[in-house]
Coordinates of C-alpha atoms and ligand atoms in Angstrom, one line a residue:
M2 CA -63.8 78.5 -88.6
A3 CA -61.4 81.0 -90.3
L4 CA -60.9 82.1 -93.8
I5 CA -57.5 82.0 -94.9
V6 CA -55.9 82.3 -98.5
Q7 CA -53.1 80.2 -98.9
K8 CA -50.7 80.9 -101.9
F9 CA -47.7 78.6 -102.9
G10 CA -44.8 79.8 -105.0
G11 CA -42.9 78.1 -108.0
T12 CA -40.1 76.4 -105.8
S13 CA -43.9 74.4 -103.8
V14 CA -45.9 74.1 -107.2
S15 CA -42.3 72.4 -109.2
H16 CA -42.9 69.0 -109.6
L17 CA -46.2 66.9 -109.7
G18 CA -44.0 66.0 -106.1
P19 CA -44.4 68.8 -104.6
I20 CA -47.6 69.3 -105.8
R21 CA -49.3 67.0 -104.2
R22 CA -47.5 68.0 -100.9
V23 CA -49.5 71.5 -101.6
A24 CA -52.6 69.6 -101.6
R25 CA -52.1 68.0 -98.4
R26 CA -51.2 71.7 -96.9
V27 CA -54.4 72.5 -98.4
K28 CA -56.7 69.4 -97.2
A29 CA -55.0 69.6 -93.2
E30 CA -56.2 73.7 -93.5
L31 CA -60.2 72.0 -94.2
D32 CA -59.7 69.3 -92.5
A33 CA -58.7 71.7 -89.3
G34 CA -62.6 73.5 -89.8
N35 CA -61.3 76.3 -92.1
Q36 CA -62.4 77.4 -95.2
V37 CA -59.5 77.8 -98.4
A38 CA -58.9 79.6 -101.0
V39 CA -55.4 79.4 -103.3
V40 CA -53.8 80.8 -104.8
V41 CA -50.6 79.5 -107.1
S42 CA -47.2 80.8 -109.0
A43 CA -46.3 78.8 -112.1
M44 CA -43.3 76.3 -111.8
A45 CA -39.7 77.5 -110.8
G46 CA -38.3 78.9 -114.1
V47 CA -40.6 78.7 -116.0
T48 CA -42.0 82.5 -115.8
D49 CA -38.0 83.3 -116.8
Q50 CA -38.2 81.1 -119.3
L51 CA -41.5 82.6 -121.0
V52 CA -40.7 86.2 -120.5
G53 CA -36.8 84.9 -122.7
W54 CA -39.3 83.5 -125.6
T55 CA -40.9 86.7 -125.8
R56 CA -37.0 88.6 -125.6
D57 CA -36.1 86.4 -128.9
M58 CA -38.8 86.6 -130.8
A59 CA -39.0 90.7 -130.2
P60 CA -36.4 92.5 -127.9
N61 CA -39.3 95.4 -127.6
C62 CA -42.2 93.2 -127.3
D63 CA -45.9 94.5 -127.5
T64 CA -46.7 94.2 -124.0
A65 CA -50.4 93.2 -124.6
E66 CA -48.7 89.9 -126.0
Y67 CA -46.1 89.1 -123.3
D68 CA -48.6 89.2 -121.2
V69 CA -50.4 86.5 -122.9
V70 CA -47.3 84.3 -122.8
V71 CA -46.0 85.3 -119.3
S72 CA -48.8 83.8 -117.7
S73 CA -49.7 81.0 -119.0
G74 CA -47.3 79.1 -116.3
E75 CA -50.0 79.8 -114.1
Q76 CA -52.5 78.4 -116.0
V77 CA -50.7 74.7 -115.8
T78 CA -50.2 74.9 -111.9
S79 CA -53.9 76.1 -111.0
G80 CA -55.1 73.3 -113.3
L81 CA -52.0 70.5 -111.8
V82 CA -53.5 71.8 -108.1
A83 CA -56.7 71.6 -108.9
L84 CA -56.4 68.0 -109.7
A85 CA -54.0 67.1 -107.3
L86 CA -56.8 68.5 -104.6
Q87 CA -59.5 66.6 -105.9
R88 CA -57.6 63.6 -106.0
L89 CA -57.9 63.4 -101.8
G90 CA -61.6 63.8 -102.6
I91 CA -62.0 67.6 -102.8
D92 CA -64.1 69.9 -104.8
A93 CA -61.7 72.0 -106.3
R94 CA -61.7 74.0 -109.5
S95 CA -59.2 76.3 -111.4
W96 CA -59.7 80.3 -112.0
L97 CA -57.5 82.6 -114.3
G98 CA -57.8 85.7 -113.3
W99 CA -60.1 86.6 -116.6
Q100 CA -62.7 84.3 -115.5
L101 CA -62.8 85.6 -111.6
P102 CA -62.0 88.0 -113.2
V103 CA -59.6 89.9 -111.2
R104 CA -59.7 93.2 -112.9
T105 CA -56.9 95.5 -113.3
S106 CA -55.4 98.6 -114.7
A107 CA -54.2 99.0 -118.1
S108 CA -51.1 99.3 -118.3
H109 CA -49.6 95.7 -119.2
A110 CA -46.4 94.2 -117.3
R111 CA -46.8 96.0 -114.7
A112 CA -50.7 96.5 -114.0
R113 CA -52.3 97.8 -110.7
I114 CA -55.1 95.3 -109.4
L115 CA -58.4 97.1 -109.2
E116 CA -61.1 95.3 -107.9
I117 CA -61.6 90.8 -107.6
E118 CA -64.7 89.2 -108.1
T119 CA -65.4 86.8 -105.3
G120 CA -69.3 85.8 -105.9
D121 CA -68.2 82.2 -107.0
I122 CA -65.5 81.6 -105.6
R123 CA -67.4 82.4 -102.3
Q124 CA -69.7 79.9 -103.2
L125 CA -67.8 77.3 -104.0
M126 CA -66.2 78.0 -100.2
E127 CA -69.6 77.3 -98.3
T128 CA -70.4 74.7 -100.3
G129 CA -66.8 73.1 -98.8
G130 CA -64.6 73.8 -102.1
V131 CA -61.4 74.9 -102.5
P132 CA -60.8 78.0 -105.5
V133 CA -57.7 77.7 -106.8
V134 CA -56.4 81.1 -108.5
A135 CA -54.1 82.0 -111.5
G136 CA -51.5 84.1 -109.8
F137 CA -50.3 86.8 -111.2
Q138 CA -52.8 87.6 -113.4
G139 CA -55.8 89.9 -114.9
L140 CA -57.9 91.2 -117.0
S141 CA -57.8 95.0 -118.1
P142 CA -60.6 97.3 -118.7
E143 CA -60.5 96.1 -122.4
G144 CA -60.9 92.7 -122.0
R145 CA -56.9 91.6 -122.4
I146 CA -54.9 89.4 -119.9
T147 CA -52.7 91.7 -118.2
T148 CA -49.9 90.3 -115.9
V149 CA -49.2 92.3 -112.2
G150 CA -45.1 92.8 -112.8
R151 CA -42.4 89.5 -112.0
G152 CA -43.1 88.2 -107.8
G153 CA -47.0 89.5 -108.4
S154 CA -48.4 86.6 -107.2
D155 CA -48.2 87.4 -104.0
T156 CA -49.7 90.7 -103.8
L157 CA -52.8 88.9 -106.6
A158 CA -52.6 86.5 -103.2
V159 CA -52.7 89.3 -100.9
A160 CA -55.3 91.0 -102.7
L161 CA -57.6 88.1 -103.1
A162 CA -57.2 88.5 -98.9
V163 CA -58.8 91.7 -98.2
A164 CA -61.4 91.1 -101.1
L165 CA -62.7 87.4 -99.0
E166 CA -61.6 89.6 -95.8
A167 CA -60.2 87.0 -94.6
A168 CA -58.4 86.3 -91.2
R169 CA -55.5 85.3 -93.1
C170 CA -52.8 85.0 -95.8
D171 CA -50.2 82.7 -96.1
L172 CA -46.9 82.6 -98.4
Y173 CA -45.6 79.1 -99.2
S174 CA -42.2 79.4 -100.3
D175 CA -38.8 77.0 -99.5
V176 CA -37.6 79.2 -97.3
T177 CA -39.5 78.5 -93.4
G178 CA -39.8 81.6 -92.6
I179 CA -38.3 85.4 -92.3
F180 CA -34.9 85.2 -91.0
T181 CA -32.2 88.0 -88.4
A182 CA -29.9 87.9 -91.5
D183 CA -29.6 86.0 -94.7
P184 CA -29.1 82.2 -93.6
W185 CA -27.0 81.6 -96.5
I186 CA -24.6 84.2 -94.9
V187 CA -25.2 84.4 -91.4
N188 CA -25.2 80.5 -90.1
N189 CA -26.4 81.6 -86.6
A190 CA -29.1 83.5 -87.8
R191 CA -32.1 83.1 -86.3
K192 CA -36.2 81.7 -87.5
L193 CA -38.0 85.4 -86.3
D194 CA -41.6 84.0 -84.7
K195 CA -43.4 88.0 -85.0
I196 CA -42.1 90.7 -87.0
T197 CA -44.1 93.6 -87.4
C198 CA -45.3 95.0 -90.9
E199 CA -43.4 98.3 -91.0
E200 CA -40.2 96.1 -90.1
M201 CA -41.0 93.9 -93.2
L202 CA -42.0 96.5 -95.2
E203 CA -38.4 97.9 -94.6
L204 CA -36.5 94.7 -95.4
A205 CA -38.1 93.2 -98.2
S206 CA -37.4 96.6 -99.6
L207 CA -34.0 96.8 -98.6
G208 CA -33.4 93.7 -100.0
A209 CA -34.9 90.3 -98.2
K210 CA -36.2 88.4 -101.3
V211 CA -38.9 86.9 -99.1
L212 CA -41.4 88.7 -100.4
D213 CA -42.3 91.3 -103.0
P214 CA -42.7 94.6 -100.9
R215 CA -46.0 95.5 -103.3
S216 CA -47.2 92.4 -101.2
V217 CA -46.2 94.2 -97.6
R218 CA -48.0 97.5 -98.3
M219 CA -50.9 95.7 -99.6
A220 CA -51.4 93.8 -96.4
L221 CA -50.6 96.5 -94.2
R222 CA -53.2 99.1 -95.4
H223 CA -55.7 96.6 -95.1
R224 CA -54.0 95.6 -91.3
L225 CA -54.3 91.8 -92.7
P226 CA -51.6 89.4 -91.2
I227 CA -49.4 87.6 -93.3
Q228 CA -47.9 84.6 -92.4
V229 CA -44.9 83.6 -94.2
L230 CA -43.6 79.4 -93.8
S231 CA -42.0 76.6 -96.3
S232 CA -44.2 73.7 -97.9
F233 CA -42.0 71.6 -97.4
A234 CA -41.2 71.8 -93.5
D235 CA -44.4 71.1 -91.1
L236 CA -43.2 73.8 -89.0
P237 CA -44.6 77.2 -87.8
G238 CA -43.5 80.5 -90.9
T239 CA -42.9 84.3 -89.3
L240 CA -46.3 85.9 -88.4
I241 CA -46.2 89.6 -90.0
E242 CA -48.5 91.6 -88.3
G243 CA -49.3 94.4 -86.5
T244 CA -48.2 98.3 -86.6
I245 CA -45.7 100.7 -84.2
I246 CA -47.9 101.5 -81.5
T247 CA -47.4 105.5 -80.5
D248 CA -48.2 107.9 -78.1
V249 CA -50.0 111.3 -79.3
W250 CA -45.9 112.6 -79.5
G251 CA -45.3 109.4 -81.8
M252 CA -43.2 107.7 -79.0
P253 CA -43.7 104.2 -79.0
L254 CA -45.7 102.3 -76.2
E255 CA -44.8 100.8 -73.9
D256 CA -44.9 97.3 -75.4
D257 CA -42.9 98.7 -77.9
V258 CA -39.2 99.2 -75.6
E259 CA -39.2 95.5 -74.9
H260 CA -38.8 95.3 -77.9
N261 CA -34.8 94.7 -79.3
M262 CA -32.8 97.1 -81.5
V263 CA -32.5 96.1 -84.1
T264 CA -34.8 93.4 -85.8
G265 CA -33.1 92.0 -88.7
I266 CA -30.3 93.1 -91.3
A267 CA -30.8 93.7 -94.9
Y268 CA -28.0 94.3 -97.9
S269 CA -29.3 94.7 -102.2
R270 CA -26.3 94.5 -104.3
D271 CA -29.0 96.3 -107.0
D272 CA -27.6 100.1 -106.1
A273 CA -25.2 101.8 -107.8
K274 CA -24.1 105.1 -107.2
I275 CA -23.3 108.3 -108.8
T276 CA -21.6 111.0 -108.0
V277 CA -21.8 114.9 -109.9
V278 CA -18.4 116.3 -109.5
R279 CA -18.2 120.1 -108.8
V280 CA -21.7 121.7 -108.8
P281 CA -22.0 124.9 -107.7
D282 CA -22.4 125.6 -104.3
K283 CA -25.4 127.7 -104.8
P284 CA -29.0 127.3 -103.2
G285 CA -31.3 125.3 -105.6
V286 CA -28.6 123.2 -107.0
A287 CA -29.5 119.8 -105.2
A288 CA -32.9 120.4 -106.9
D289 CA -31.0 121.6 -110.2
I290 CA -29.2 118.4 -110.3
L291 CA -32.8 115.7 -109.2
A292 CA -35.3 117.5 -111.6
P293 CA -33.5 115.8 -115.6
L294 CA -33.3 112.0 -113.5
S295 CA -37.1 112.4 -112.0
E296 CA -37.9 114.3 -115.0
A297 CA -36.5 110.4 -116.3
G298 CA -38.5 108.6 -114.0
I299 CA -35.3 107.0 -112.2
N300 CA -35.9 107.3 -108.2
I301 CA -33.4 108.7 -106.0
D302 CA -32.6 106.5 -102.6
M303 CA -29.6 107.6 -100.7
I304 CA -28.2 111.7 -101.0
V305 CA -25.6 113.3 -99.6
Q306 CA -23.4 116.5 -100.2
N307 CA -20.2 117.0 -99.7
V308 CA -18.7 120.3 -97.6
S309 CA -17.1 121.8 -100.3
H310 CA -13.4 123.4 -99.6
D311 CA -13.6 126.5 -101.1
G312 CA -16.9 128.1 -101.2
K313 CA -17.3 127.7 -105.0
A314 CA -18.2 124.1 -105.8
T315 CA -19.4 120.8 -104.0
D316 CA -19.4 117.3 -105.3
I317 CA -23.3 115.6 -104.8
T318 CA -23.3 111.6 -104.0
F319 CA -26.9 109.7 -104.3
T320 CA -27.4 106.0 -105.2
I321 CA -30.3 105.3 -107.7
T322 CA -30.8 101.0 -109.0
R323 CA -28.1 99.9 -111.1
E324 CA -30.5 99.7 -113.7
D325 CA -31.3 103.1 -114.2
A326 CA -27.4 104.2 -114.2
E327 CA -26.7 104.6 -117.5
R328 CA -29.8 107.0 -118.4
A329 CA -29.4 108.7 -115.2
I330 CA -25.4 109.6 -116.3
D331 CA -27.1 110.8 -120.1
A332 CA -29.6 112.8 -118.3
L333 CA -27.3 114.6 -116.2
R334 CA -24.4 114.5 -119.2
K335 CA -27.5 116.2 -121.1
E336 CA -27.5 119.2 -118.9
Q337 CA -23.9 119.9 -118.6
D338 CA -23.7 123.1 -119.3
T339 CA -26.8 124.0 -117.7
L340 CA -25.7 122.8 -114.4
E341 CA -22.4 123.9 -114.6
F342 CA -21.1 120.7 -113.2
E343 CA -17.5 119.5 -114.4
K344 CA -17.7 115.9 -114.1
V345 CA -20.4 112.7 -113.6
L346 CA -18.8 109.7 -111.6
S347 CA -20.8 106.0 -110.9
D348 CA -20.2 103.1 -110.1
S349 CA -21.8 100.3 -109.2
N350 CA -19.8 97.9 -107.0
V351 CA -21.7 99.4 -104.1
A352 CA -23.4 97.2 -101.2
K353 CA -26.3 98.5 -99.7
V354 CA -26.5 96.7 -96.2
S355 CA -29.6 98.6 -93.1
V356 CA -30.0 97.2 -90.3
I357 CA -34.5 97.1 -89.2
G358 CA -36.0 97.9 -85.4
V359 CA -39.5 98.8 -83.9
G360 CA -37.1 99.3 -80.9
M361 CA -34.7 101.9 -82.3
Q362 CA -37.0 104.5 -81.5
S363 CA -36.5 103.7 -78.0
H364 CA -33.2 103.0 -77.8
A365 CA -30.2 105.5 -78.0
G366 CA -26.9 104.1 -79.6
V367 CA -28.3 102.1 -82.2
A368 CA -26.0 104.2 -84.9
Q369 CA -22.6 104.2 -83.0
T370 CA -22.8 100.4 -82.1
M371 CA -23.7 100.0 -86.2
F372 CA -20.9 102.7 -87.1
S373 CA -18.3 100.9 -84.4
A374 CA -18.8 97.6 -85.6
L375 CA -17.9 98.4 -89.5
A376 CA -15.0 100.6 -88.2
E377 CA -13.8 97.2 -86.6
Q378 CA -13.7 95.6 -89.7
K379 CA -11.8 99.0 -91.1
I380 CA -14.9 98.9 -93.8
N381 CA -15.4 102.5 -95.2
I382 CA -18.9 104.1 -94.9
Q383 CA -19.6 106.1 -98.0
V384 CA -23.5 107.0 -97.7
I385 CA -26.1 106.9 -95.0
S386 CA -29.5 107.0 -94.8
T387 CA -31.6 107.1 -91.9
S388 CA -35.8 106.1 -91.4
E389 CA -37.6 105.9 -87.9
I390 CA -37.0 102.5 -88.2
K391 CA -34.0 101.9 -90.1
I392 CA -30.8 103.1 -90.4
S393 CA -28.7 101.9 -94.3
V394 CA -25.5 101.9 -95.0
L395 CA -23.7 102.1 -98.7
I396 CA -19.9 100.0 -98.7
A397 CA -18.0 98.6 -101.6
E398 CA -19.6 95.1 -102.7
E399 CA -16.7 93.6 -101.2
H400 CA -17.6 94.0 -97.8
T401 CA -20.9 93.1 -98.0
E402 CA -21.0 89.4 -96.6
R403 CA -18.2 91.2 -93.4
A404 CA -20.7 93.4 -92.9
V405 CA -23.6 91.8 -92.6
R406 CA -22.1 89.0 -89.8
A407 CA -20.2 92.1 -88.3
L408 CA -23.8 94.1 -87.5
H409 CA -25.7 90.5 -86.8
A410 CA -23.0 89.7 -83.5
A411 CA -22.8 93.7 -82.9
Y412 CA -26.5 93.7 -82.8
R413 CA -26.7 90.0 -81.0
L414 CA -29.1 89.9 -83.2
D415 CA -28.0 85.3 -82.4
E416 CA -29.8 85.3 -78.9
Q417 CA -33.6 85.5 -78.5
Ligands
LIG21 N1 -44.8 83.8 -112.0 C1 -44.3 84.9 -112.0 C2 -43.0 85.4 -111.3 O1 -42.3 84.6 -111.7 C3 -45.2 85.4 -110.7 C4 -44.9 85.1 -109.0 O2 -44.8 83.8 -108.9 O3 -45.2 86.4 -108.5 O4 -42.5 86.6 -112.0
LIG22 MG1 -43.0 85.0 -106.4

């Protein structure tokens, strides 16, 4: 017998029909002899609508009241799922975040989960019942309703699984698993049976929208296996488990050498490229340029400094999220006189395409394969960044699909 947390996303609870299907899923897990705790999202589209209403009422609204409004979607689905379970003869009961409670920080709209009290739901599970917990929400130290940020039900489910010391957290949505690339772009993309937590973290952070990266980070930290699967198909999903095992020198152990060079391709269109033109070429300027940005709380992703031709001035290019582009330019322009650069350019017509794989630590030629595949497509690489298990390149946005397809083929990801 195992304890499993099942989380159902917005499409899995979008209408009464899918909700009945969810109830049958939960029952199947109980019938298999397991204990189940359920976490639910709001019906698909509902949170967006609630957010819209708060914006229309007051553009920069009181975030405590924002949380009261936007958390309500999960109240509806938690009750409906409990009702659907009761109709199958299961002793089910809903819990809102404040009722458990899910204790969070006070930062409304993006609260951090601190602690989850599980006494009451454990009791119900021990007698064969099923608790249905509203996702996305918690209780602040001041006793007010909080939400944990958009897409935060994944993280809440993982946090609950950790608190319950569950054997696994199953995240249900309308996709059947994690694919080697976006199946909407690459028609022979392959569903992965398994992927390491580290690879999943890179994939999720680099644009694969299936999972909230925060949930993967939490699962990795607590060594909790998670599974991504569809509530609409009776198929096994993708198991996200384990971690890269290395020897004392940091080299991957034998098992991992068998790994493919590359596991998957991700892309994102969320970045903007900023170029600071003709910055004095002397020690310390890169730090000076980035200072106003870090003061403004703007995160920098990729960076290149171009070689200077005359030894006097150089260009520095970096990427940030598109949302931050205007603020970044303002912050830099304010310091233009002290920083002595000529001008700032920004370009949002870019995409970041990344190849990810644990196996790249033990295979030579991964970058070379990537760059030649792109060169063959005559796609220009603007910026490059790497980590131990990923290589990302920035390219013009219009080439995104072509780049993803070319890379998928170059690493033969359609083959098992
Ligand atoms: N309903 C919330 C959202 O749409 C939380 C979630 O589903 O993860 O952001
Ligand atoms: Mg979601």
